[in-house]
Amino acid sequence: MPLLVKEYSWRQTENVVVIRVPLKGVHYRKAYFHPFLFEVFLFSSVKEPQSKCTLVDDEIVFELQKVEHASWDDLEANLSKVEQQEMRKKILERAQEKAKAEQERKRVKKAELDRLAVRQQISIDTHHRQLIEEIKENVKKTAIKEIEEWKVSNQREENKDHVDQEVVPFQKTASVNKPTPTVEPDENVKPIPFPRNFGIVKVHFTARDFPTPKRESQAQEEEEWLKKQAEARRRVGFMTEDLSPEELDPVWLKDKGDNFFKVGNYLGAVSAYSHAISIGSKMPALYSNRAAAHMALGNLHKTVEDCSTALELLMPCVEMNCMSRARCHVRRGIALCRLGMVREGIGELEAAVALRPDDEKLRLDLEKARALVEADELE
């Protein structure tokens, strides 16, 4: 049980109250010394943020800023034990709420700083890639220019050699009529050929499921691993060799994926939609429905990607695909909000509301997202 400290002194001005509590027999410089406890129910309210506590050699000094600029009749308020207990309870509850609020504020600030750091890192990486591409492009232009200059210089040298090797005709002089000796070209000297035209050599590699080169010592292990993967895919979806001709129809696969989605088999739904897409189908509904299945599985980045592809396939924007485009905007907006990009998500939800202004559910989702942004800005 703590022992209340009653030996203290205090003084006041109209603005400040100073309390001095002696630390007799205490060998450690700490504000709390067990089992002693200093507790005072002040006569009036004070400003906690502006007040301070100072620990000196043999005493603790409290400098409390008054809320109202006036003199107090006494340091402590005249309260009964019941009133003191109620006040102590309220003060503890207020301190706990303040600590929770401070902890939440720090958590939100840390999350915002993390997102800012990620955005800055992405910006730095993008800038570095642009610099590398510019350097590559400059080197490429310089190399092409040097090759062109070399071609022109080589052509001039070759034309000069051809002129020197031509036969000189007979010439007549005014005094002596005798033939001028001819200069025969040297058969051993061959003209320099033109440089060959450059081209692109295409190399085709054998299809392989592994990124490493094929080795006979690992062939059996790789074959066994592929069989296990095929068996795992059969459990959650389809294999091409297992499908009948009608099961290769994208429309049939879409209906199959929809049935999987309705019964909660989201992995099977993703597999059905993905197989329909892999055989060359460009149906926007396949990407839109697969986005819904990915969202149910928590794959938010894939949800955003499939919704974007579906919106590209739903061009041009006409009345017939208005509902499909609204669904894509809604799913992409919800996924962006869950990823922490609330502002971008609000833009998607606003686009969906513009397409379906009579949908009350969309308006409610939009209001909730806006409330989140406003709360974040207030904090």
GROMACS .gro file of C-alpha atoms in nm:
model
  379
    1MET     CA    1   0.000   0.000   0.000
    2PRO     CA    2   0.153   0.338  -0.095
    3LEU     CA    3   0.230   0.605   0.165
    4LEU     CA    4   0.103   0.951   0.075
    5VAL     CA    5   0.359   1.231   0.102
    6LYS     CA    6   0.221   1.520   0.307
    7GLU     CA    7   0.540   1.721   0.361
    8TYR     CA    8   0.564   1.973   0.079
    9SER     CA    9   0.565   2.348   0.024
   10TRP     CA   10   0.398   2.563  -0.236
   11ARG     CA   11   0.370   2.917  -0.359
   12GLN     CA   12   0.174   3.087  -0.634
   13THR     CA   13   0.136   3.384  -0.860
   14GLU     CA   14  -0.163   3.476  -1.068
   15ASN     CA   15  -0.031   3.256  -1.351
   16VAL     CA   16   0.184   2.984  -1.193
   17VAL     CA   17   0.171   2.744  -0.899
   18VAL     CA   18   0.506   2.603  -0.774
   19ILE     CA   19   0.507   2.289  -0.556
   20ARG     CA   20   0.826   2.158  -0.392
   21VAL     CA   21   0.830   1.799  -0.264
   22PRO     CA   22   1.141   1.699  -0.061
   23LEU     CA   23   1.309   1.362  -0.124
   24LYS     CA   24   1.436   1.272   0.219
   25GLY     CA   25   1.629   0.946   0.245
   26VAL     CA   26   1.604   0.875  -0.131
   27HIS     CA   27   1.930   0.766  -0.295
   28TYR     CA   28   1.803   0.741  -0.658
   29ARG     CA   29   1.713   1.026  -0.888
   30LYS     CA   30   1.363   0.911  -0.982
   31ALA     CA   31   1.030   1.090  -0.976
   32TYR     CA   32   0.857   0.782  -0.831
   33PHE     CA   33   1.005   0.623  -0.519
   34HIS     CA   34   0.825   0.318  -0.378
   35PRO     CA   35   0.631   0.303  -0.148
   36PHE     CA   36   0.583   0.682  -0.132
   37LEU     CA   37   0.320   0.853  -0.349
   38PHE     CA   38   0.258   1.224  -0.393
   39GLU     CA   39  -0.103   1.305  -0.486
   40VAL     CA   40  -0.279   1.644  -0.479
   41PHE     CA   41  -0.632   1.732  -0.591
   42LEU     CA   42  -0.571   2.089  -0.706
   43PHE     CA   43  -0.797   2.377  -0.617
   44SER     CA   44  -0.852   2.466  -0.985
   45SER     CA   45  -0.757   2.344  -1.335
   46VAL     CA   46  -0.408   2.379  -1.484
   47LYS     CA   47  -0.266   2.363  -1.834
   48GLU     CA   48  -0.102   2.023  -1.856
   49PRO     CA   49   0.097   2.073  -2.182
   50GLN     CA   50   0.256   2.398  -2.055
   51SER     CA   51   0.328   2.265  -1.703
   52LYS     CA   52   0.655   2.091  -1.618
   53CYS     CA   53   0.825   1.882  -1.349
   54THR     CA   54   1.193   1.930  -1.253
   55LEU     CA   55   1.403   1.684  -1.050
   56VAL     CA   56   1.688   1.841  -0.850
   57ASP     CA   57   1.923   1.692  -0.591
   58ASP     CA   58   1.692   1.671  -0.293
   59GLU     CA   59   1.345   1.767  -0.416
   60ILE     CA   60   1.097   1.758  -0.704
   61VAL     CA   61   0.964   2.093  -0.831
   62PHE     CA   62   0.628   2.115  -1.010
   63GLU     CA   63   0.561   2.434  -1.211
   64LEU     CA   64   0.192   2.435  -1.305
   65GLN     CA   65   0.037   2.694  -1.538
   66LYS     CA   66  -0.308   2.811  -1.427
   67VAL     CA   67  -0.602   2.810  -1.664
   68GLU     CA   68  -0.760   3.109  -1.492
   69HIS     CA   69  -0.534   3.395  -1.388
   70ALA     CA   70  -0.636   3.432  -1.024
   71SER     CA   71  -0.509   3.351  -0.676
   72TRP     CA   72  -0.617   3.026  -0.511
   73ASP     CA   73  -0.744   3.013  -0.156
   74ASP     CA   74  -0.566   2.682  -0.101
   75LEU     CA   75  -0.359   2.431  -0.300
   76GLU     CA   76  -0.600   2.139  -0.256
   77ALA     CA   77  -0.973   2.132  -0.322
   78ASN     CA   78  -1.201   2.032  -0.035
   79LEU     CA   79  -1.327   1.695  -0.166
   80SER     CA   80  -1.467   1.392   0.010
   81LYS     CA   81  -1.316   1.047  -0.037
   82VAL     CA   82  -1.594   0.949  -0.277
   83GLU     CA   83  -1.537   1.261  -0.485
   84GLN     CA   84  -1.164   1.197  -0.483
   85GLN     CA   85  -1.215   0.841  -0.606
   86GLU     CA   86  -1.446   0.961  -0.884
   87MET     CA   87  -1.200   1.229  -0.990
   88ARG     CA   88  -0.910   0.983  -0.978
   89LYS     CA   89  -1.107   0.740  -1.196
   90LYS     CA   90  -1.189   1.011  -1.452
   91ILE     CA   91  -0.828   1.127  -1.464
   92LEU     CA   92  -0.703   0.771  -1.524
   93GLU     CA   93  -0.962   0.714  -1.800
   94ARG     CA   94  -0.868   1.041  -1.966
   95ALA     CA   95  -0.498   0.953  -1.948
   96GLN     CA   96  -0.565   0.611  -2.106
   97GLU     CA   97  -0.770   0.766  -2.386
   98LYS     CA   98  -0.497   1.022  -2.447
   99ALA     CA   99  -0.234   0.747  -2.463
  100LYS     CA  100  -0.445   0.546  -2.708
  101ALA     CA  101  -0.503   0.852  -2.926
  102GLU     CA  102  -0.130   0.929  -2.927
  103GLN     CA  103  -0.050   0.568  -3.018
  104GLU     CA  104  -0.301   0.574  -3.304
  105ARG     CA  105  -0.163   0.906  -3.428
  106LYS     CA  106   0.189   0.761  -3.432
  107ARG     CA  107   0.068   0.450  -3.617
  108VAL     CA  108  -0.107   0.656  -3.885
  109LYS     CA  109   0.194   0.884  -3.920
  110LYS     CA  110   0.428   0.585  -3.954
  111ALA     CA  111   0.204   0.430  -4.222
  112GLU     CA  112   0.199   0.759  -4.413
  113LEU     CA  113   0.579   0.789  -4.389
  114ASP     CA  114   0.615   0.431  -4.516
  115ARG     CA  115   0.393   0.506  -4.816
  116LEU     CA  116   0.587   0.827  -4.882
  117ALA     CA  117   0.916   0.636  -4.868
  118VAL     CA  118   0.785   0.381  -5.119
  119ARG     CA  119   0.670   0.656  -5.356
  120GLN     CA  120   1.006   0.833  -5.330
  121GLN     CA  121   1.193   0.508  -5.394
  122ILE     CA  122   0.977   0.442  -5.702
  123SER     CA  123   1.048   0.795  -5.825
  124ILE     CA  124   1.423   0.748  -5.774
  125ASP     CA  125   1.421   0.412  -5.956
  126THR     CA  126   1.224   0.561  -6.244
  127HIS     CA  127   1.471   0.850  -6.273
  128HIS     CA  128   1.766   0.607  -6.275
  129ARG     CA  129   1.605   0.395  -6.546
  130GLN     CA  130   1.545   0.705  -6.757
  131LEU     CA  131   1.909   0.808  -6.721
  132ILE     CA  132   2.023   0.459  -6.823
  133GLU     CA  133   1.794   0.463  -7.127
  134GLU     CA  134   1.924   0.806  -7.230
  135ILE     CA  135   2.284   0.686  -7.202
  136LYS     CA  136   2.204   0.377  -7.410
  137GLU     CA  137   2.031   0.587  -7.674
  138ASN     CA  138   2.325   0.830  -7.694
  139VAL     CA  139   2.576   0.544  -7.728
  140LYS     CA  140   2.359   0.386  -7.997
  141LYS     CA  141   2.339   0.711  -8.197
  142THR     CA  142   2.715   0.761  -8.169
  143ALA     CA  143   2.786   0.408  -8.292
  144ILE     CA  144   2.548   0.445  -8.588
  145LYS     CA  145   2.707   0.778  -8.679
  146GLU     CA  146   3.058   0.628  -8.671
  147ILE     CA  147   2.947   0.337  -8.893
  148GLU     CA  148   2.796   0.578  -9.147
  149GLU     CA  149   3.112   0.788  -9.151
  150TRP     CA  150   3.321   0.475  -9.199
  151LYS     CA  151   3.103   0.368  -9.492
  152VAL     CA  152   3.140   0.707  -9.662
  153SER     CA  153   3.518   0.711  -9.609
  154ASN     CA  154   3.553   0.356  -9.740
  155GLN     CA  155   3.346   0.441 -10.049
  156ARG     CA  156   3.567   0.739 -10.125
  157GLU     CA  157   3.883   0.529 -10.095
  158GLU     CA  158   3.740   0.264 -10.326
  159ASN     CA  159   3.638   0.519 -10.590
  160LYS     CA  160   3.988   0.668 -10.579
  161ASP     CA  161   4.147   0.324 -10.633
  162HIS     CA  162   3.924   0.262 -10.938
  163VAL     CA  163   4.029   0.594 -11.093
  164ASP     CA  164   4.401   0.517 -11.046
  165GLN     CA  165   4.362   0.177 -11.213
  166GLU     CA  166   4.204   0.311 -11.539
  167VAL     CA  167   4.413   0.286 -11.864
  168VAL     CA  168   4.571   0.614 -11.976
  169PRO     CA  169   4.505   0.673 -12.361
  170PHE     CA  170   4.772   0.765 -12.621
  171GLN     CA  171   4.866   1.128 -12.630
  172LYS     CA  172   5.010   1.323 -12.929
  173THR     CA  173   5.263   1.598 -12.897
  174ALA     CA  174   5.336   1.876 -13.139
  175SER     CA  175   5.701   1.781 -13.197
  176VAL     CA  176   5.724   1.401 -13.175
  177ASN     CA  177   5.455   1.159 -13.287
  178LYS     CA  178   5.514   0.857 -13.066
  179PRO     CA  179   5.275   0.669 -12.846
  180THR     CA  180   5.269   0.734 -12.477
  181PRO     CA  181   5.325   0.419 -12.273
  182THR     CA  182   5.011   0.287 -12.106
  183VAL     CA  183   4.978   0.200 -11.739
  184GLU     CA  184   4.844  -0.146 -11.699
  185PRO     CA  185   4.651  -0.225 -11.372
  186ASP     CA  186   4.818  -0.467 -11.139
  187GLU     CA  187   4.622  -0.791 -11.145
  188ASN     CA  188   4.746  -0.885 -10.797
  189VAL     CA  189   4.580  -0.581 -10.640
  190LYS     CA  190   4.216  -0.655 -10.569
  191PRO     CA  191   3.959  -0.382 -10.503
  192ILE     CA  192   3.832  -0.348 -10.150
  193PRO     CA  193   3.479  -0.491 -10.136
  194PHE     CA  194   3.182  -0.303  -9.997
  195PRO     CA  195   3.095  -0.381  -9.635
  196ARG     CA  196   2.818  -0.631  -9.599
  197ASN     CA  197   2.475  -0.512  -9.490
  198PHE     CA  198   2.406  -0.568  -9.125
  199GLY     CA  199   2.099  -0.761  -9.016
  200ILE     CA  200   1.925  -0.922  -8.719
  201VAL     CA  201   1.986  -1.284  -8.637
  202LYS     CA  202   1.692  -1.446  -8.461
  203VAL     CA  203   1.765  -1.735  -8.228
  204HIS     CA  204   1.482  -1.962  -8.117
  205PHE     CA  205   1.520  -2.171  -7.804
  206THR     CA  206   1.337  -2.486  -7.713
  207ALA     CA  207   1.044  -2.424  -7.482
  208ARG     CA  208   1.130  -2.503  -7.120
  209ASP     CA  209   0.941  -2.473  -6.790
  210PHE     CA  210   1.255  -2.399  -6.586
  211PRO     CA  211   1.479  -2.090  -6.606
  212THR     CA  212   1.800  -2.298  -6.580
  213PRO     CA  213   1.967  -2.492  -6.867
  214LYS     CA  214   1.859  -2.850  -6.917
  215ARG     CA  215   2.080  -3.120  -6.763
  216GLU     CA  216   2.049  -3.493  -6.795
  217SER     CA  217   2.138  -3.545  -6.429
  218GLN     CA  218   1.830  -3.341  -6.324
  219ALA     CA  219   1.586  -3.460  -6.591
  220GLN     CA  220   1.413  -3.715  -6.365
  221GLU     CA  221   1.370  -3.470  -6.077
  222GLU     CA  222   1.228  -3.203  -6.309
  223GLU     CA  223   0.984  -3.448  -6.466
  224GLU     CA  224   0.863  -3.557  -6.122
  225TRP     CA  225   0.818  -3.193  -6.015
  226LEU     CA  226   0.615  -3.114  -6.330
  227LYS     CA  227   0.386  -3.409  -6.263
  228LYS     CA  228   0.323  -3.287  -5.909
  229GLN     CA  229   0.244  -2.939  -6.034
  230ALA     CA  230   0.005  -3.076  -6.297
  231GLU     CA  231  -0.172  -3.281  -6.030
  232ALA     CA  232  -0.205  -2.971  -5.810
  233ARG     CA  233  -0.353  -2.773  -6.100
  234ARG     CA  234  -0.603  -3.049  -6.168
  235ARG     CA  235  -0.727  -3.021  -5.809
  236VAL     CA  236  -0.808  -2.651  -5.840
  237GLY     CA  237  -0.893  -2.617  -6.210
  238PHE     CA  238  -0.834  -2.765  -6.552
  239MET     CA  239  -0.562  -2.917  -6.764
  240THR     CA  240  -0.573  -2.887  -7.142
  241GLU     CA  241  -0.524  -3.258  -7.204
  242ASP     CA  242  -0.812  -3.336  -6.969
  243LEU     CA  243  -1.065  -3.115  -7.150
  244SER     CA  244  -1.312  -3.228  -7.413
  245PRO     CA  245  -1.364  -3.016  -7.729
  246GLU     CA  246  -1.672  -2.841  -7.589
  247GLU     CA  247  -1.476  -2.755  -7.274
  248LEU     CA  248  -1.239  -2.544  -7.485
  249ASP     CA  249  -1.522  -2.300  -7.554
  250PRO     CA  250  -1.454  -1.965  -7.373
  251VAL     CA  251  -1.826  -1.910  -7.312
  252TRP     CA  252  -1.858  -2.255  -7.151
  253LEU     CA  253  -1.550  -2.184  -6.936
  254LYS     CA  254  -1.694  -1.848  -6.829
  255ASP     CA  255  -2.018  -2.015  -6.715
  256LYS     CA  256  -1.813  -2.279  -6.533
  257GLY     CA  257  -1.612  -2.010  -6.356
  258ASP     CA  258  -1.933  -1.828  -6.260
  259ASN     CA  259  -2.068  -2.149  -6.103
  260PHE     CA  260  -1.742  -2.198  -5.910
  261PHE     CA  261  -1.765  -1.839  -5.784
  262LYS     CA  262  -2.125  -1.882  -5.664
  263VAL     CA  263  -2.038  -2.186  -5.450
  264GLY     CA  264  -1.728  -2.018  -5.303
  265ASN     CA  265  -1.460  -2.207  -5.503
  266TYR     CA  266  -1.266  -1.892  -5.592
  267LEU     CA  267  -0.948  -2.077  -5.694
  268GLY     CA  268  -1.149  -2.288  -5.939
  269ALA     CA  269  -1.314  -1.973  -6.074
  270VAL     CA  270  -0.975  -1.806  -6.130
  271SER     CA  271  -0.847  -2.119  -6.304
  272ALA     CA  272  -1.149  -2.139  -6.536
  273TYR     CA  273  -1.131  -1.770  -6.633
  274SER     CA  274  -0.752  -1.788  -6.678
  275HIS     CA  275  -0.779  -2.095  -6.904
  276ALA     CA  276  -1.039  -1.920  -7.120
  277ILE     CA  277  -0.806  -1.621  -7.149
  278SER     CA  278  -0.506  -1.843  -7.228
  279ILE     CA  279  -0.677  -1.998  -7.533
  280GLY     CA  280  -0.704  -1.654  -7.690
  281SER     CA  281  -1.036  -1.518  -7.571
  282LYS     CA  282  -1.067  -1.139  -7.540
  283MET     CA  283  -1.403  -1.135  -7.360
  284PRO     CA  284  -1.406  -0.842  -7.112
  285ALA     CA  285  -1.632  -1.042  -6.878
  286LEU     CA  286  -1.354  -1.298  -6.823
  287TYR     CA  287  -1.117  -1.031  -6.686
  288SER     CA  288  -1.392  -0.856  -6.487
  289ASN     CA  289  -1.514  -1.178  -6.324
  290ARG     CA  290  -1.159  -1.295  -6.254
  291ALA     CA  291  -1.099  -0.962  -6.080
  292ALA     CA  292  -1.396  -1.037  -5.851
  293ALA     CA  293  -1.252  -1.383  -5.772
  294HIS     CA  294  -0.909  -1.233  -5.701
  295MET     CA  295  -1.069  -0.980  -5.467
  296ALA     CA  296  -1.243  -1.261  -5.277
  297LEU     CA  297  -0.902  -1.430  -5.238
  298GLY     CA  298  -0.736  -1.106  -5.125
  299ASN     CA  299  -0.520  -1.067  -5.440
  300LEU     CA  300  -0.581  -0.691  -5.462
  301HIS     CA  301  -0.301  -0.608  -5.708
  302LYS     CA  302  -0.429  -0.871  -5.954
  303THR     CA  303  -0.779  -0.730  -5.907
  304VAL     CA  304  -0.661  -0.385  -6.016
  305GLU     CA  305  -0.474  -0.533  -6.314
  306ASP     CA  306  -0.771  -0.739  -6.442
  307CYS     CA  307  -1.012  -0.446  -6.402
  308SER     CA  308  -0.777  -0.224  -6.605
  309THR     CA  309  -0.756  -0.484  -6.883
  310ALA     CA  310  -1.134  -0.525  -6.886
  311LEU     CA  311  -1.184  -0.148  -6.919
  312GLU     CA  312  -0.943  -0.141  -7.213
  313LEU     CA  313  -1.142  -0.416  -7.386
  314LEU     CA  314  -1.472  -0.234  -7.316
  315MET     CA  315  -1.381   0.046  -7.556
  316PRO     CA  316  -1.550   0.238  -7.706
  317CYS     CA  317  -1.777   0.351  -7.421
  318VAL     CA  318  -2.137   0.289  -7.526
  319GLU     CA  319  -2.464   0.241  -7.343
  320MET     CA  320  -2.455  -0.137  -7.390
  321ASN     CA  321  -2.138  -0.181  -7.182
  322CYS     CA  322  -2.222   0.088  -6.925
  323MET     CA  323  -2.303  -0.165  -6.650
  324SER     CA  324  -1.985  -0.367  -6.714
  325ARG     CA  325  -1.766  -0.059  -6.701
  326ALA     CA  326  -1.932   0.053  -6.376
  327ARG     CA  327  -1.860  -0.285  -6.216
  328CYS     CA  328  -1.494  -0.265  -6.320
  329HIS     CA  329  -1.460   0.085  -6.172
  330VAL     CA  330  -1.623  -0.030  -5.846
  331ARG     CA  331  -1.397  -0.333  -5.806
  332ARG     CA  332  -1.086  -0.139  -5.890
  333GLY     CA  333  -1.187   0.141  -5.653
  334ILE     CA  334  -1.250  -0.097  -5.361
  335ALA     CA  335  -0.918  -0.275  -5.425
  336LEU     CA  336  -0.729   0.057  -5.430
  337CYS     CA  337  -0.895   0.167  -5.103
  338ARG     CA  338  -0.795  -0.160  -4.937
  339LEU     CA  339  -0.438  -0.111  -5.062
  340GLY     CA  340  -0.425   0.224  -4.885
  341MET     CA  341  -0.462   0.440  -5.199
  342VAL     CA  342  -0.793   0.590  -5.086
  343ARG     CA  343  -0.783   0.898  -5.308
  344GLU     CA  344  -0.733   0.689  -5.624
  345GLY     CA  345  -1.011   0.458  -5.506
  346ILE     CA  346  -1.247   0.754  -5.464
  347GLY     CA  347  -1.180   0.853  -5.827
  348GLU     CA  348  -1.282   0.505  -5.945
  349LEU     CA  349  -1.599   0.508  -5.732
  350GLU     CA  350  -1.690   0.853  -5.865
  351ALA     CA  351  -1.652   0.719  -6.221
  352ALA     CA  352  -1.883   0.429  -6.132
  353VAL     CA  353  -2.144   0.666  -5.983
  354ALA     CA  354  -2.129   0.879  -6.297
  355LEU     CA  355  -2.214   0.569  -6.501
  356ARG     CA  356  -2.485   0.445  -6.259
  357PRO     CA  357  -2.622   0.757  -6.081
  358ASP     CA  358  -2.930   0.569  -5.954
  359ASP     CA  359  -2.733   0.306  -5.763
  360GLU     CA  360  -2.762   0.392  -5.390
  361LYS     CA  361  -2.507   0.128  -5.284
  362LEU     CA  362  -2.240   0.294  -5.497
  363ARG     CA  363  -2.316   0.629  -5.339
  364LEU     CA  364  -2.283   0.481  -4.988
  365ASP     CA  365  -1.945   0.326  -5.074
  366LEU     CA  366  -1.828   0.659  -5.213
  367GLU     CA  367  -1.934   0.848  -4.899
  368LYS     CA  368  -1.751   0.596  -4.677
  369ALA     CA  369  -1.431   0.639  -4.879
  370ARG     CA  370  -1.456   1.019  -4.861
  371ALA     CA  371  -1.506   0.999  -4.485
  372LEU     CA  372  -1.183   0.798  -4.457
  373VAL     CA  373  -0.990   1.065  -4.650
  374GLU     CA  374  -1.136   1.347  -4.440
  375ALA     CA  375  -1.046   1.166  -4.117
  376ASP     CA  376  -0.691   1.110  -4.244
  377GLU     CA  377  -0.653   1.479  -4.330
  378LEU     CA  378  -0.783   1.588  -3.989
  379GLU     CA  379  -0.529   1.368  -3.813
   0.00000   0.00000   0.00000
